[in-house]
Amino acid sequence: MEKYRKPAVCAVCAAGVLVAVFAIRGGKPPAASIEAAGTENAAQQTASIEAVGFFARYSEESFNAGEYAAENGAEALMALFDSLREYVDANGLTDEEVRVLLTNISGLDGAYTEAYGALLRAARNSDPDGFDAAVNALDEARRQELLPLLD
């Protein structure tokens, strides 16, 4: 049986055609796979594309959950968190991806906090030592902000 290849880079070209470049890392692809994209509703399609590009796009602490929900809708934000969770479960994370998740916690409240906390706990479970090292590399104020999300 041929192994699935995980999307490493995903973008929408000007014509609206979904283009994916696959890395040979093995495993089942997350919800962002080309096959799944055609059957998801608009919010889920947006979230699937975002999940693959999230780490590059928000590498400079520019993600704000509240602003994202205001612009795209609460359903799209939750779908993004679900897609990120599927990505974590299917692929694990690099040190840089963990750092991006840990530093983009602005605008979280209520259900968003719970969903993002579940995402962070999944990241911690996929590589406890790497996750702990990334947390320890943060300043004390940021670590204190993260504590409620990790319980």
JSON list of C-alpha atoms in Angstrom, two decimals:
[
{"chain": "A", "resi": 1, "resn": "MET", "atom": "CA", "xyz": [0.00, 0.00, 0.00]},
{"chain": "A", "resi": 2, "resn": "GLU", "atom": "CA", "xyz": [1.40, 3.39, -0.97]},
{"chain": "A", "resi": 3, "resn": "LYS", "atom": "CA", "xyz": [2.05, 5.75, 1.92]},
{"chain": "A", "resi": 4, "resn": "TYR", "atom": "CA", "xyz": [0.30, 9.10, 1.99]},
{"chain": "A", "resi": 5, "resn": "ARG", "atom": "CA", "xyz": [2.52, 12.12, 1.83]},
{"chain": "A", "resi": 6, "resn": "LYS", "atom": "CA", "xyz": [1.92, 15.03, 4.15]},
{"chain": "A", "resi": 7, "resn": "PRO", "atom": "CA", "xyz": [1.44, 18.50, 2.72]},
{"chain": "A", "resi": 8, "resn": "ALA", "atom": "CA", "xyz": [4.47, 20.63, 3.51]},
{"chain": "A", "resi": 9, "resn": "VAL", "atom": "CA", "xyz": [3.36, 23.76, 1.69]},
{"chain": "A", "resi": 10, "resn": "CYS", "atom": "CA", "xyz": [-0.11, 24.64, 0.57]},
{"chain": "A", "resi": 11, "resn": "ALA", "atom": "CA", "xyz": [-1.36, 27.72, -1.23]},
{"chain": "A", "resi": 12, "resn": "VAL", "atom": "CA", "xyz": [-4.19, 28.92, -3.41]},
{"chain": "A", "resi": 13, "resn": "CYS", "atom": "CA", "xyz": [-2.99, 30.29, -6.70]},
{"chain": "A", "resi": 14, "resn": "ALA", "atom": "CA", "xyz": [-4.67, 33.25, -8.43]},
{"chain": "A", "resi": 15, "resn": "ALA", "atom": "CA", "xyz": [-7.01, 30.97, -10.36]},
{"chain": "A", "resi": 16, "resn": "GLY", "atom": "CA", "xyz": [-8.25, 29.48, -7.10]},
{"chain": "A", "resi": 17, "resn": "VAL", "atom": "CA", "xyz": [-6.63, 26.12, -7.75]},
{"chain": "A", "resi": 18, "resn": "LEU", "atom": "CA", "xyz": [-5.36, 24.40, -4.66]},
{"chain": "A", "resi": 19, "resn": "VAL", "atom": "CA", "xyz": [-1.69, 23.58, -5.12]},
{"chain": "A", "resi": 20, "resn": "ALA", "atom": "CA", "xyz": [0.12, 21.32, -2.73]},
{"chain": "A", "resi": 21, "resn": "VAL", "atom": "CA", "xyz": [3.74, 20.33, -2.46]},
{"chain": "A", "resi": 22, "resn": "PHE", "atom": "CA", "xyz": [4.19, 17.11, -0.56]},
{"chain": "A", "resi": 23, "resn": "ALA", "atom": "CA", "xyz": [7.07, 16.19, 1.70]},
{"chain": "A", "resi": 24, "resn": "ILE", "atom": "CA", "xyz": [8.08, 12.59, 1.94]},
{"chain": "A", "resi": 25, "resn": "ARG", "atom": "CA", "xyz": [7.52, 12.15, 5.67]},
{"chain": "A", "resi": 26, "resn": "GLY", "atom": "CA", "xyz": [4.96, 9.34, 5.52]},
{"chain": "A", "resi": 27, "resn": "GLY", "atom": "CA", "xyz": [1.76, 9.02, 7.50]},
{"chain": "A", "resi": 28, "resn": "LYS", "atom": "CA", "xyz": [-1.85, 9.95, 6.88]},
{"chain": "A", "resi": 29, "resn": "PRO", "atom": "CA", "xyz": [-2.38, 13.54, 5.75]},
{"chain": "A", "resi": 30, "resn": "PRO", "atom": "CA", "xyz": [-4.35, 15.95, 7.95]},
{"chain": "A", "resi": 31, "resn": "ALA", "atom": "CA", "xyz": [-7.73, 17.39, 6.95]},
{"chain": "A", "resi": 32, "resn": "ALA", "atom": "CA", "xyz": [-5.84, 19.76, 4.67]},
{"chain": "A", "resi": 33, "resn": "SER", "atom": "CA", "xyz": [-5.40, 16.98, 2.11]},
{"chain": "A", "resi": 34, "resn": "ILE", "atom": "CA", "xyz": [-6.48, 17.62, -1.44]},
{"chain": "A", "resi": 35, "resn": "GLU", "atom": "CA", "xyz": [-9.08, 14.84, -1.32]},
{"chain": "A", "resi": 36, "resn": "ALA", "atom": "CA", "xyz": [-10.83, 16.27, 1.73]},
{"chain": "A", "resi": 37, "resn": "ALA", "atom": "CA", "xyz": [-10.75, 19.88, 0.55]},
{"chain": "A", "resi": 38, "resn": "GLY", "atom": "CA", "xyz": [-13.40, 19.32, -2.13]},
{"chain": "A", "resi": 39, "resn": "THR", "atom": "CA", "xyz": [-16.01, 18.04, 0.30]},
{"chain": "A", "resi": 40, "resn": "GLU", "atom": "CA", "xyz": [-15.64, 20.47, 3.20]},
{"chain": "A", "resi": 41, "resn": "ASN", "atom": "CA", "xyz": [-17.79, 23.55, 3.65]},
{"chain": "A", "resi": 42, "resn": "ALA", "atom": "CA", "xyz": [-16.27, 26.99, 3.01]},
{"chain": "A", "resi": 43, "resn": "ALA", "atom": "CA", "xyz": [-15.18, 27.56, 6.61]},
{"chain": "A", "resi": 44, "resn": "GLN", "atom": "CA", "xyz": [-13.50, 24.15, 6.77]},
{"chain": "A", "resi": 45, "resn": "GLN", "atom": "CA", "xyz": [-11.76, 24.70, 3.41]},
{"chain": "A", "resi": 46, "resn": "THR", "atom": "CA", "xyz": [-10.38, 27.98, 4.64]},
{"chain": "A", "resi": 47, "resn": "ALA", "atom": "CA", "xyz": [-9.23, 26.38, 7.89]},
{"chain": "A", "resi": 48, "resn": "SER", "atom": "CA", "xyz": [-7.58, 23.47, 6.07]},
{"chain": "A", "resi": 49, "resn": "ILE", "atom": "CA", "xyz": [-5.56, 25.80, 3.91]},
{"chain": "A", "resi": 50, "resn": "GLU", "atom": "CA", "xyz": [-4.73, 27.94, 6.94]},
{"chain": "A", "resi": 51, "resn": "ALA", "atom": "CA", "xyz": [-3.55, 24.96, 9.01]},
{"chain": "A", "resi": 52, "resn": "VAL", "atom": "CA", "xyz": [-0.83, 24.12, 6.53]},
{"chain": "A", "resi": 53, "resn": "GLY", "atom": "CA", "xyz": [0.34, 27.75, 6.21]},
{"chain": "A", "resi": 54, "resn": "PHE", "atom": "CA", "xyz": [-0.33, 28.83, 9.80]},
{"chain": "A", "resi": 55, "resn": "PHE", "atom": "CA", "xyz": [3.20, 28.25, 11.06]},
{"chain": "A", "resi": 56, "resn": "ALA", "atom": "CA", "xyz": [4.86, 30.36, 8.36]},
{"chain": "A", "resi": 57, "resn": "ARG", "atom": "CA", "xyz": [2.21, 33.07, 8.28]},
{"chain": "A", "resi": 58, "resn": "TYR", "atom": "CA", "xyz": [2.13, 33.66, 12.03]},
{"chain": "A", "resi": 59, "resn": "SER", "atom": "CA", "xyz": [5.78, 33.11, 12.92]},
{"chain": "A", "resi": 60, "resn": "GLU", "atom": "CA", "xyz": [6.09, 36.64, 14.32]},
{"chain": "A", "resi": 61, "resn": "GLU", "atom": "CA", "xyz": [3.34, 36.48, 16.97]},
{"chain": "A", "resi": 62, "resn": "SER", "atom": "CA", "xyz": [0.84, 38.19, 14.68]},
{"chain": "A", "resi": 63, "resn": "PHE", "atom": "CA", "xyz": [-2.10, 35.80, 15.16]},
{"chain": "A", "resi": 64, "resn": "ASN", "atom": "CA", "xyz": [-5.00, 37.04, 17.27]},
{"chain": "A", "resi": 65, "resn": "ALA", "atom": "CA", "xyz": [-7.84, 34.56, 17.75]},
{"chain": "A", "resi": 66, "resn": "GLY", "atom": "CA", "xyz": [-10.45, 37.23, 18.45]},
{"chain": "A", "resi": 67, "resn": "GLU", "atom": "CA", "xyz": [-9.55, 39.21, 15.32]},
{"chain": "A", "resi": 68, "resn": "TYR", "atom": "CA", "xyz": [-9.51, 36.02, 13.23]},
{"chain": "A", "resi": 69, "resn": "ALA", "atom": "CA", "xyz": [-12.99, 35.10, 14.50]},
{"chain": "A", "resi": 70, "resn": "ALA", "atom": "CA", "xyz": [-14.28, 38.63, 13.83]},
{"chain": "A", "resi": 71, "resn": "GLU", "atom": "CA", "xyz": [-12.99, 38.53, 10.25]},
{"chain": "A", "resi": 72, "resn": "ASN", "atom": "CA", "xyz": [-13.75, 34.92, 9.37]},
{"chain": "A", "resi": 73, "resn": "GLY", "atom": "CA", "xyz": [-16.37, 33.77, 11.88]},
{"chain": "A", "resi": 74, "resn": "ALA", "atom": "CA", "xyz": [-16.20, 31.66, 15.01]},
{"chain": "A", "resi": 75, "resn": "GLU", "atom": "CA", "xyz": [-16.84, 28.48, 13.01]},
{"chain": "A", "resi": 76, "resn": "ALA", "atom": "CA", "xyz": [-13.79, 29.17, 10.82]},
{"chain": "A", "resi": 77, "resn": "LEU", "atom": "CA", "xyz": [-11.61, 29.76, 13.89]},
{"chain": "A", "resi": 78, "resn": "MET", "atom": "CA", "xyz": [-12.71, 26.51, 15.51]},
{"chain": "A", "resi": 79, "resn": "ALA", "atom": "CA", "xyz": [-12.19, 24.69, 12.19]},
{"chain": "A", "resi": 80, "resn": "LEU", "atom": "CA", "xyz": [-8.66, 26.16, 12.07]},
{"chain": "A", "resi": 81, "resn": "PHE", "atom": "CA", "xyz": [-7.95, 24.89, 15.58]},
{"chain": "A", "resi": 82, "resn": "ASP", "atom": "CA", "xyz": [-9.33, 21.46, 14.58]},
{"chain": "A", "resi": 83, "resn": "SER", "atom": "CA", "xyz": [-7.13, 21.41, 11.48]},
{"chain": "A", "resi": 84, "resn": "LEU", "atom": "CA", "xyz": [-4.08, 22.38, 13.51]},
{"chain": "A", "resi": 85, "resn": "ARG", "atom": "CA", "xyz": [-4.89, 19.62, 15.99]},
{"chain": "A", "resi": 86, "resn": "GLU", "atom": "CA", "xyz": [-5.16, 17.08, 13.16]},
{"chain": "A", "resi": 87, "resn": "TYR", "atom": "CA", "xyz": [-1.84, 18.33, 11.79]},
{"chain": "A", "resi": 88, "resn": "VAL", "atom": "CA", "xyz": [-0.19, 17.89, 15.21]},
{"chain": "A", "resi": 89, "resn": "ASP", "atom": "CA", "xyz": [-1.63, 14.40, 15.59]},
{"chain": "A", "resi": 90, "resn": "ALA", "atom": "CA", "xyz": [-0.60, 13.32, 12.09]},
{"chain": "A", "resi": 91, "resn": "ASN", "atom": "CA", "xyz": [2.79, 15.00, 11.78]},
{"chain": "A", "resi": 92, "resn": "GLY", "atom": "CA", "xyz": [4.18, 15.98, 15.15]},
{"chain": "A", "resi": 93, "resn": "LEU", "atom": "CA", "xyz": [5.80, 19.39, 15.24]},
{"chain": "A", "resi": 94, "resn": "THR", "atom": "CA", "xyz": [9.18, 20.93, 14.63]},
{"chain": "A", "resi": 95, "resn": "ASP", "atom": "CA", "xyz": [10.73, 23.10, 17.33]},
{"chain": "A", "resi": 96, "resn": "GLU", "atom": "CA", "xyz": [9.79, 26.18, 15.31]},
{"chain": "A", "resi": 97, "resn": "GLU", "atom": "CA", "xyz": [6.17, 25.06, 14.95]},
{"chain": "A", "resi": 98, "resn": "VAL", "atom": "CA", "xyz": [5.95, 24.56, 18.72]},
{"chain": "A", "resi": 99, "resn": "ARG", "atom": "CA", "xyz": [7.37, 28.05, 19.26]},
{"chain": "A", "resi": 100, "resn": "VAL", "atom": "CA", "xyz": [4.77, 29.51, 16.89]},
{"chain": "A", "resi": 101, "resn": "LEU", "atom": "CA", "xyz": [1.93, 27.81, 18.77]},
{"chain": "A", "resi": 102, "resn": "LEU", "atom": "CA", "xyz": [3.28, 28.96, 22.13]},
{"chain": "A", "resi": 103, "resn": "THR", "atom": "CA", "xyz": [3.68, 32.59, 21.10]},
{"chain": "A", "resi": 104, "resn": "ASN", "atom": "CA", "xyz": [0.40, 33.13, 19.25]},
{"chain": "A", "resi": 105, "resn": "ILE", "atom": "CA", "xyz": [-2.04, 33.15, 22.16]},
{"chain": "A", "resi": 106, "resn": "SER", "atom": "CA", "xyz": [-3.55, 36.64, 21.77]},
{"chain": "A", "resi": 107, "resn": "GLY", "atom": "CA", "xyz": [-7.30, 37.06, 21.69]},
{"chain": "A", "resi": 108, "resn": "LEU", "atom": "CA", "xyz": [-8.17, 33.77, 23.34]},
{"chain": "A", "resi": 109, "resn": "ASP", "atom": "CA", "xyz": [-11.21, 33.60, 25.60]},
{"chain": "A", "resi": 110, "resn": "GLY", "atom": "CA", "xyz": [-13.99, 31.17, 26.45]},
{"chain": "A", "resi": 111, "resn": "ALA", "atom": "CA", "xyz": [-14.32, 28.30, 24.00]},
{"chain": "A", "resi": 112, "resn": "TYR", "atom": "CA", "xyz": [-11.33, 29.57, 22.02]},
{"chain": "A", "resi": 113, "resn": "THR", "atom": "CA", "xyz": [-9.15, 29.19, 25.10]},
{"chain": "A", "resi": 114, "resn": "GLU", "atom": "CA", "xyz": [-10.37, 25.63, 25.65]},
{"chain": "A", "resi": 115, "resn": "ALA", "atom": "CA", "xyz": [-9.81, 24.65, 22.02]},
{"chain": "A", "resi": 116, "resn": "TYR", "atom": "CA", "xyz": [-6.34, 26.22, 21.83]},
{"chain": "A", "resi": 117, "resn": "GLY", "atom": "CA", "xyz": [-5.43, 24.66, 25.16]},
{"chain": "A", "resi": 118, "resn": "ALA", "atom": "CA", "xyz": [-6.39, 21.23, 23.77]},
{"chain": "A", "resi": 119, "resn": "LEU", "atom": "CA", "xyz": [-4.18, 21.95, 20.76]},
{"chain": "A", "resi": 120, "resn": "LEU", "atom": "CA", "xyz": [-1.23, 22.86, 23.00]},
{"chain": "A", "resi": 121, "resn": "ARG", "atom": "CA", "xyz": [-1.74, 19.76, 25.14]},
{"chain": "A", "resi": 122, "resn": "ALA", "atom": "CA", "xyz": [-1.72, 17.61, 21.98]},
{"chain": "A", "resi": 123, "resn": "ALA", "atom": "CA", "xyz": [1.53, 19.29, 20.95]},
{"chain": "A", "resi": 124, "resn": "ARG", "atom": "CA", "xyz": [3.00, 18.59, 24.39]},
{"chain": "A", "resi": 125, "resn": "ASN", "atom": "CA", "xyz": [1.90, 14.94, 24.21]},
{"chain": "A", "resi": 126, "resn": "SER", "atom": "CA", "xyz": [3.48, 14.47, 20.77]},
{"chain": "A", "resi": 127, "resn": "ASP", "atom": "CA", "xyz": [6.96, 15.50, 22.03]},
{"chain": "A", "resi": 128, "resn": "PRO", "atom": "CA", "xyz": [7.06, 16.23, 25.77]},
{"chain": "A", "resi": 129, "resn": "ASP", "atom": "CA", "xyz": [10.80, 16.97, 25.93]},
{"chain": "A", "resi": 130, "resn": "GLY", "atom": "CA", "xyz": [10.78, 19.25, 22.89]},
{"chain": "A", "resi": 131, "resn": "PHE", "atom": "CA", "xyz": [7.65, 21.02, 24.10]},
{"chain": "A", "resi": 132, "resn": "ASP", "atom": "CA", "xyz": [9.09, 21.58, 27.58]},
{"chain": "A", "resi": 133, "resn": "ALA", "atom": "CA", "xyz": [12.32, 22.92, 26.07]},
{"chain": "A", "resi": 134, "resn": "ALA", "atom": "CA", "xyz": [10.31, 25.39, 23.96]},
{"chain": "A", "resi": 135, "resn": "VAL", "atom": "CA", "xyz": [8.30, 26.52, 27.01]},
{"chain": "A", "resi": 136, "resn": "ASN", "atom": "CA", "xyz": [11.49, 26.95, 29.04]},
{"chain": "A", "resi": 137, "resn": "ALA", "atom": "CA", "xyz": [13.00, 29.10, 26.27]},
{"chain": "A", "resi": 138, "resn": "LEU", "atom": "CA", "xyz": [10.17, 31.64, 26.71]},
{"chain": "A", "resi": 139, "resn": "ASP", "atom": "CA", "xyz": [10.40, 34.54, 29.13]},
{"chain": "A", "resi": 140, "resn": "GLU", "atom": "CA", "xyz": [8.73, 34.20, 32.52]},
{"chain": "A", "resi": 141, "resn": "ALA", "atom": "CA", "xyz": [5.76, 36.45, 31.64]},
{"chain": "A", "resi": 142, "resn": "ARG", "atom": "CA", "xyz": [4.89, 34.33, 28.58]},
{"chain": "A", "resi": 143, "resn": "ARG", "atom": "CA", "xyz": [5.22, 31.10, 30.58]},
{"chain": "A", "resi": 144, "resn": "GLN", "atom": "CA", "xyz": [2.75, 32.49, 33.13]},
{"chain": "A", "resi": 145, "resn": "GLU", "atom": "CA", "xyz": [0.29, 33.33, 30.30]},
{"chain": "A", "resi": 146, "resn": "LEU", "atom": "CA", "xyz": [0.53, 29.74, 29.07]},
{"chain": "A", "resi": 147, "resn": "LEU", "atom": "CA", "xyz": [-0.10, 27.98, 32.39]},
{"chain": "A", "resi": 148, "resn": "PRO", "atom": "CA", "xyz": [-3.93, 28.17, 32.23]},
{"chain": "A", "resi": 149, "resn": "LEU", "atom": "CA", "xyz": [-3.86, 26.78, 28.69]},
{"chain": "A", "resi": 150, "resn": "LEU", "atom": "CA", "xyz": [-1.79, 23.74, 29.66]},
{"chain": "A", "resi": 151, "resn": "ASP", "atom": "CA", "xyz": [-3.85, 22.55, 32.65]}
]
